[in-house]
Amino acid sequence: MSLPIYADFDKCVQDLFKDDFDLKYALKVKAAAPYRVNITQTTDFVSKGGKTSLNGKVSAKWAHDSGFTLDKLEVKSDGSLVTESSLSKVYPGLKLDFKGDDSFKGDLGATYKCSAASVTAEVDLVEFSSVKASAVTQVGPARAGGAIELKTGDKAEIKTMDVGVSYSLDDAFLAVKTSNKFAKYNASASYKLQNKYTLGGLFSFSPEKNAMTGAAAVTWACCPNTNLKIKADLDGVVSASVKQSLSKTCTVVGATQLDIHDPAAFKIGVTATLG
């Protein structure tokens, strides 16, 4: 099994805190079009300043047998365009990708994965303002990796330089990473219990500011079609979500957020996905 890239170093923990907590009203409709094109229509219900509106975006995905994939061709409600494409089968384990939009963004990247390591590189093709690289390797259940971003131009400098280590077992995961050029230290952990419960924790400490942030989360697969999530941070913000699979092609997620210091300002969101 190939190793994850450094950006996904502790993804199994990060997903516990990110997935299914969207505080918006949205409807996603996925459909298969001719010539193996997949279409996704997303509509958001927005209420702001006493006015309501519907914002939508349409994206398409298409894959060719040669290894070329149009991962995303998205048109947003304001008419802006975003595109992502990739090319595999060039060399075993190698994947090239391009991410750009109509606002002078164009990044060309390469990812190489094998059983011993995963390596990435990315360059800004539009302004040639930055170069990024990362690597991850593994020895037994332990992994180590790092990432660096160089800012080019008149004043070349190291913009970011981070390292991380992790240790994983069948049901447990622990990782420690640095960020902001060793100005902050982050720890993440997760533990699965009885295939129904998953516990997770995220903690960060900044020695320079002597500040610590943290959060804990728990998920419960209470039945085959229902999943509950609760998370809370040290600032007193508590969030909860319920994900219900009504069928193989229909899911509904309800989420809420409450600040214990201001209970009246709670937030609610519902996202429905068809297809």
Short mmCIF file of C-alpha atoms in Angstrom, two decimals:
data_model
loop_
_atom_site.label_atom_id
_atom_site.label_comp_id
_atom_site.label_asym_id
_atom_site.label_seq_id
_atom_site.Cartn_x
_atom_site.Cartn_y
_atom_site.Cartn_z
CA MET A 1 0.00 0.00 0.00
CA SER A 2 1.36 3.41 -1.00
CA LEU A 3 1.97 6.08 1.61
CA PRO A 4 -0.10 9.24 1.93
CA ILE A 5 1.38 12.57 0.92
CA TYR A 6 2.45 14.95 3.68
CA ALA A 7 -0.68 17.09 3.26
CA ASP A 8 -2.69 14.01 4.33
CA PHE A 9 -0.24 13.01 7.08
CA ASP A 10 -2.92 13.00 9.83
CA LYS A 11 -6.00 13.06 7.60
CA CYS A 12 -7.71 10.27 9.56
CA VAL A 13 -7.89 12.60 12.57
CA GLN A 14 -8.53 15.84 10.70
CA ASP A 15 -11.58 14.34 8.97
CA LEU A 16 -13.20 13.68 12.35
CA PHE A 17 -13.29 17.44 12.94
CA LYS A 18 -14.09 18.63 9.40
CA ASP A 19 -16.52 16.22 7.77
CA ASP A 20 -20.29 16.61 8.36
CA PHE A 21 -20.08 19.93 10.24
CA ASP A 22 -21.10 22.32 7.45
CA LEU A 23 -23.27 25.12 8.87
CA LYS A 24 -25.16 25.91 5.70
CA TYR A 25 -28.27 24.86 3.82
CA ALA A 26 -27.20 23.06 0.67
CA LEU A 27 -28.47 20.58 -1.89
CA LYS A 28 -26.06 18.50 -3.95
CA VAL A 29 -27.28 16.56 -6.97
CA LYS A 30 -24.92 14.13 -8.67
CA ALA A 31 -25.72 12.61 -12.07
CA ALA A 32 -23.99 10.55 -14.73
CA ALA A 33 -23.93 12.12 -18.20
CA PRO A 34 -23.00 10.58 -21.56
CA TYR A 35 -19.37 9.78 -22.39
CA ARG A 36 -18.58 8.92 -18.75
CA VAL A 37 -18.99 12.51 -17.56
CA ASN A 38 -20.13 13.00 -13.96
CA ILE A 39 -22.00 16.20 -13.13
CA THR A 40 -22.48 17.72 -9.66
CA GLN A 41 -24.88 20.61 -9.08
CA THR A 42 -24.60 22.36 -5.70
CA THR A 43 -27.16 24.92 -4.54
CA ASP A 44 -26.69 26.93 -1.32
CA PHE A 45 -29.48 28.80 0.45
CA VAL A 46 -27.96 32.03 1.80
CA SER A 47 -29.62 34.38 4.25
CA LYS A 48 -27.77 37.62 5.02
CA GLY A 49 -28.91 41.05 6.12
CA GLY A 50 -32.55 40.05 6.03
CA LYS A 51 -32.26 38.94 2.39
CA THR A 52 -32.19 35.42 1.03
CA SER A 53 -30.64 34.12 -2.15
CA LEU A 54 -29.70 30.90 -3.91
CA ASN A 55 -26.08 30.45 -4.93
CA GLY A 56 -25.16 27.59 -7.20
CA LYS A 57 -22.22 25.99 -8.91
CA VAL A 58 -21.82 23.21 -11.44
CA SER A 59 -18.82 20.91 -11.75
CA ALA A 60 -17.94 18.11 -14.13
CA LYS A 61 -15.50 15.19 -13.94
CA TRP A 62 -14.30 12.98 -16.78
CA ALA A 63 -11.70 10.23 -17.02
CA HIS A 64 -10.05 8.74 -20.11
CA ASP A 65 -8.52 5.28 -20.44
CA SER A 66 -5.15 6.85 -21.29
CA GLY A 67 -4.79 8.09 -17.69
CA PHE A 68 -5.90 11.68 -18.26
CA THR A 69 -8.60 12.83 -15.85
CA LEU A 70 -10.49 16.09 -15.72
CA ASP A 71 -10.93 16.05 -11.96
CA LYS A 72 -12.90 19.27 -11.81
CA LEU A 73 -14.33 21.77 -14.26
CA GLU A 74 -16.37 24.08 -12.07
CA VAL A 75 -18.42 27.16 -12.82
CA LYS A 76 -19.42 29.15 -9.73
CA SER A 77 -22.41 31.41 -9.23
CA ASP A 78 -20.34 34.53 -10.05
CA GLY A 79 -19.25 33.04 -13.36
CA SER A 80 -15.68 32.26 -12.28
CA LEU A 81 -14.06 29.09 -13.57
CA VAL A 82 -11.95 26.53 -11.70
CA THR A 83 -10.22 23.59 -13.31
CA GLU A 84 -8.23 20.62 -12.01
CA SER A 85 -6.76 17.85 -14.14
CA SER A 86 -4.32 15.00 -13.70
CA LEU A 87 -2.33 12.54 -15.78
CA SER A 88 -1.31 9.09 -14.58
CA LYS A 89 0.12 6.02 -16.34
CA VAL A 90 3.12 8.11 -17.43
CA TYR A 91 5.40 6.12 -15.13
CA PRO A 92 4.52 3.60 -12.40
CA GLY A 93 3.61 5.51 -9.24
CA LEU A 94 3.87 8.95 -10.89
CA LYS A 95 0.95 11.36 -11.24
CA LEU A 96 1.04 14.85 -12.74
CA ASP A 97 -1.66 17.41 -11.91
CA PHE A 98 -2.66 20.96 -12.77
CA LYS A 99 -4.85 23.30 -10.71
CA GLY A 100 -5.91 26.68 -12.05
CA ASP A 101 -8.65 29.24 -12.42
CA ASP A 102 -9.41 32.41 -14.37
CA SER A 103 -7.83 34.63 -11.69
CA PHE A 104 -4.18 34.09 -12.59
CA LYS A 105 -3.75 30.84 -10.71
CA GLY A 106 -1.97 27.91 -12.29
CA ASP A 107 -0.05 25.31 -10.30
CA LEU A 108 1.69 22.30 -11.85
CA GLY A 109 2.40 19.42 -9.48
CA ALA A 110 3.85 15.93 -9.46
CA THR A 111 3.29 13.10 -6.99
CA TYR A 112 5.34 9.92 -6.84
CA LYS A 113 4.29 7.05 -4.59
CA CYS A 114 5.88 3.70 -3.89
CA SER A 115 6.01 1.28 -0.97
CA ALA A 116 8.95 3.12 0.62
CA ALA A 117 8.00 6.79 0.20
CA SER A 118 5.71 9.41 -1.27
CA VAL A 119 7.16 12.60 -2.76
CA THR A 120 5.41 15.71 -4.09
CA ALA A 121 6.55 18.83 -5.92
CA GLU A 122 4.58 21.86 -7.08
CA VAL A 123 5.45 25.07 -8.92
CA ASP A 124 3.47 28.23 -9.69
CA LEU A 125 3.39 28.44 -13.49
CA VAL A 126 1.71 31.85 -13.69
CA GLU A 127 3.90 34.11 -11.57
CA PHE A 128 6.69 31.66 -10.64
CA SER A 129 6.36 32.98 -7.10
CA SER A 130 6.70 29.72 -5.17
CA VAL A 131 8.00 26.17 -5.22
CA LYS A 132 6.71 23.45 -2.87
CA ALA A 133 8.00 19.99 -2.03
CA SER A 134 7.21 17.27 0.51
CA ALA A 135 8.16 13.70 1.35
CA VAL A 136 6.91 10.90 3.61
CA THR A 137 8.59 7.60 4.45
CA GLN A 138 7.72 4.69 6.71
CA VAL A 139 9.51 2.12 8.84
CA GLY A 140 7.12 -0.44 10.30
CA PRO A 141 4.21 1.34 11.99
CA ALA A 142 6.16 4.64 12.22
CA ARG A 143 6.11 7.38 9.59
CA ALA A 144 8.13 10.55 9.18
CA GLY A 145 7.78 13.38 6.72
CA GLY A 146 8.31 17.03 5.98
CA ALA A 147 7.25 19.85 3.68
CA ILE A 148 8.89 23.05 2.50
CA GLU A 149 7.74 26.04 0.45
CA LEU A 150 10.21 28.45 -1.13
CA LYS A 151 9.16 31.94 -2.11
CA THR A 152 10.99 32.99 -5.25
CA GLY A 153 11.46 36.37 -6.85
CA ASP A 154 13.48 39.39 -5.75
CA LYS A 155 13.53 38.23 -2.13
CA ALA A 156 13.84 34.48 -2.06
CA GLU A 157 13.02 32.97 1.31
CA ILE A 158 11.68 29.89 3.03
CA LYS A 159 7.97 30.54 3.53
CA THR A 160 7.12 27.30 5.36
CA MET A 161 9.14 24.37 6.64
CA ASP A 162 7.40 21.66 8.64
CA VAL A 163 8.18 18.14 9.81
CA GLY A 164 6.08 15.41 11.39
CA VAL A 165 6.20 11.90 12.83
CA SER A 166 3.39 9.43 13.42
CA TYR A 167 2.77 5.96 14.85
CA SER A 168 -0.23 3.83 13.99
CA LEU A 169 -1.69 0.51 15.04
CA ASP A 170 -4.87 -1.25 13.94
CA ASP A 171 -7.16 0.91 16.09
CA ALA A 172 -4.94 3.79 17.23
CA PHE A 173 -3.09 6.67 15.58
CA LEU A 174 -0.79 9.36 17.00
CA ALA A 175 1.02 12.15 15.14
CA VAL A 176 3.12 15.17 16.08
CA LYS A 177 3.79 17.93 13.53
CA THR A 178 5.33 21.36 13.45
CA SER A 179 3.96 24.40 11.60
CA ASN A 180 4.86 28.05 10.95
CA LYS A 181 8.54 27.17 10.71
CA PHE A 182 8.65 25.41 14.08
CA ALA A 183 6.71 28.22 15.79
CA LYS A 184 3.82 25.86 16.60
CA TYR A 185 3.67 22.20 17.61
CA ASN A 186 0.59 20.12 16.82
CA ALA A 187 -0.52 16.73 18.11
CA SER A 188 -3.36 14.60 16.76
CA ALA A 189 -4.66 11.25 17.92
CA SER A 190 -7.53 8.86 17.27
CA TYR A 191 -8.74 5.56 18.67
CA LYS A 192 -11.41 3.19 17.37
CA LEU A 193 -13.48 1.20 19.82
CA GLN A 194 -15.64 -1.81 18.95
CA ASN A 195 -15.99 -0.62 15.32
CA LYS A 196 -18.73 1.74 16.50
CA TYR A 197 -16.94 4.55 18.28
CA THR A 198 -14.03 6.73 17.21
CA LEU A 199 -12.35 9.16 19.59
CA GLY A 200 -10.15 11.98 18.34
CA GLY A 201 -8.11 14.86 19.67
CA LEU A 202 -6.27 17.86 18.22
CA PHE A 203 -3.92 20.03 20.26
CA SER A 204 -1.56 22.86 19.32
CA PHE A 205 1.01 24.75 21.39
CA SER A 206 2.88 27.93 20.50
CA PRO A 207 5.95 28.41 22.79
CA GLU A 208 6.50 32.00 21.67
CA LYS A 209 2.97 33.06 22.62
CA ASN A 210 2.64 30.46 25.40
CA ALA A 211 -0.78 29.64 23.94
CA MET A 212 -2.50 26.28 23.57
CA THR A 213 -5.58 25.30 21.61
CA GLY A 214 -7.31 21.96 21.57
CA ALA A 215 -10.40 20.04 20.63
CA ALA A 216 -11.89 16.58 21.15
CA ALA A 217 -14.34 14.64 19.02
CA VAL A 218 -16.31 11.41 19.16
CA THR A 219 -18.25 9.59 16.46
CA TRP A 220 -20.83 6.89 17.00
CA ALA A 221 -22.15 4.57 14.31
CA CYS A 222 -25.36 3.97 16.23
CA CYS A 223 -26.91 1.93 13.39
CA PRO A 224 -25.93 0.94 9.84
CA ASN A 225 -27.51 4.05 8.30
CA THR A 226 -26.95 6.66 11.01
CA ASN A 227 -23.76 8.29 12.26
CA LEU A 228 -23.53 10.79 15.13
CA LYS A 229 -20.64 13.22 15.75
CA ILE A 230 -19.83 15.61 18.59
CA LYS A 231 -16.80 17.87 18.96
CA ALA A 232 -15.81 20.56 21.44
CA ASP A 233 -12.83 22.89 21.76
CA LEU A 234 -11.14 24.68 24.63
CA ASP A 235 -12.88 27.95 23.70
CA GLY A 236 -16.25 26.48 24.64
CA VAL A 237 -17.61 25.86 21.15
CA VAL A 238 -19.59 22.61 20.86
CA SER A 239 -20.73 21.15 17.54
CA ALA A 240 -22.84 18.12 16.72
CA SER A 241 -24.04 16.43 13.54
CA VAL A 242 -26.26 13.56 12.43
CA LYS A 243 -25.75 11.83 9.09
CA GLN A 244 -28.61 9.69 7.81
CA SER A 245 -28.37 7.50 4.72
CA LEU A 246 -31.91 7.21 3.41
CA SER A 247 -30.78 5.06 0.48
CA LYS A 248 -27.65 4.31 -1.51
CA THR A 249 -28.07 7.56 -3.42
CA CYS A 250 -29.53 9.85 -0.77
CA THR A 251 -27.94 11.19 2.41
CA VAL A 252 -28.94 14.03 4.72
CA VAL A 253 -26.62 15.69 7.23
CA GLY A 254 -27.84 18.02 9.96
CA ALA A 255 -25.30 20.03 11.97
CA THR A 256 -25.44 22.58 14.77
CA GLN A 257 -22.92 24.72 16.66
CA LEU A 258 -23.25 26.30 20.09
CA ASP A 259 -20.92 28.70 21.89
CA ILE A 260 -21.46 28.18 25.63
CA HIS A 261 -20.54 31.83 26.19
CA ASP A 262 -23.33 32.97 23.85
CA PRO A 263 -26.00 30.23 23.65
CA ALA A 264 -28.46 32.45 21.78
CA ALA A 265 -26.13 32.66 18.76
CA PHE A 266 -26.33 28.96 17.86
CA LYS A 267 -26.06 27.93 14.21
CA ILE A 268 -27.76 25.20 12.20
CA GLY A 269 -27.02 23.67 8.82
CA VAL A 270 -28.55 20.96 6.60
CA THR A 271 -26.91 19.35 3.58
CA ALA A 272 -28.74 16.87 1.36
CA THR A 273 -26.97 14.82 -1.32
CA LEU A 274 -28.73 12.99 -4.15
CA GLY A 275 -26.91 10.65 -6.47
#
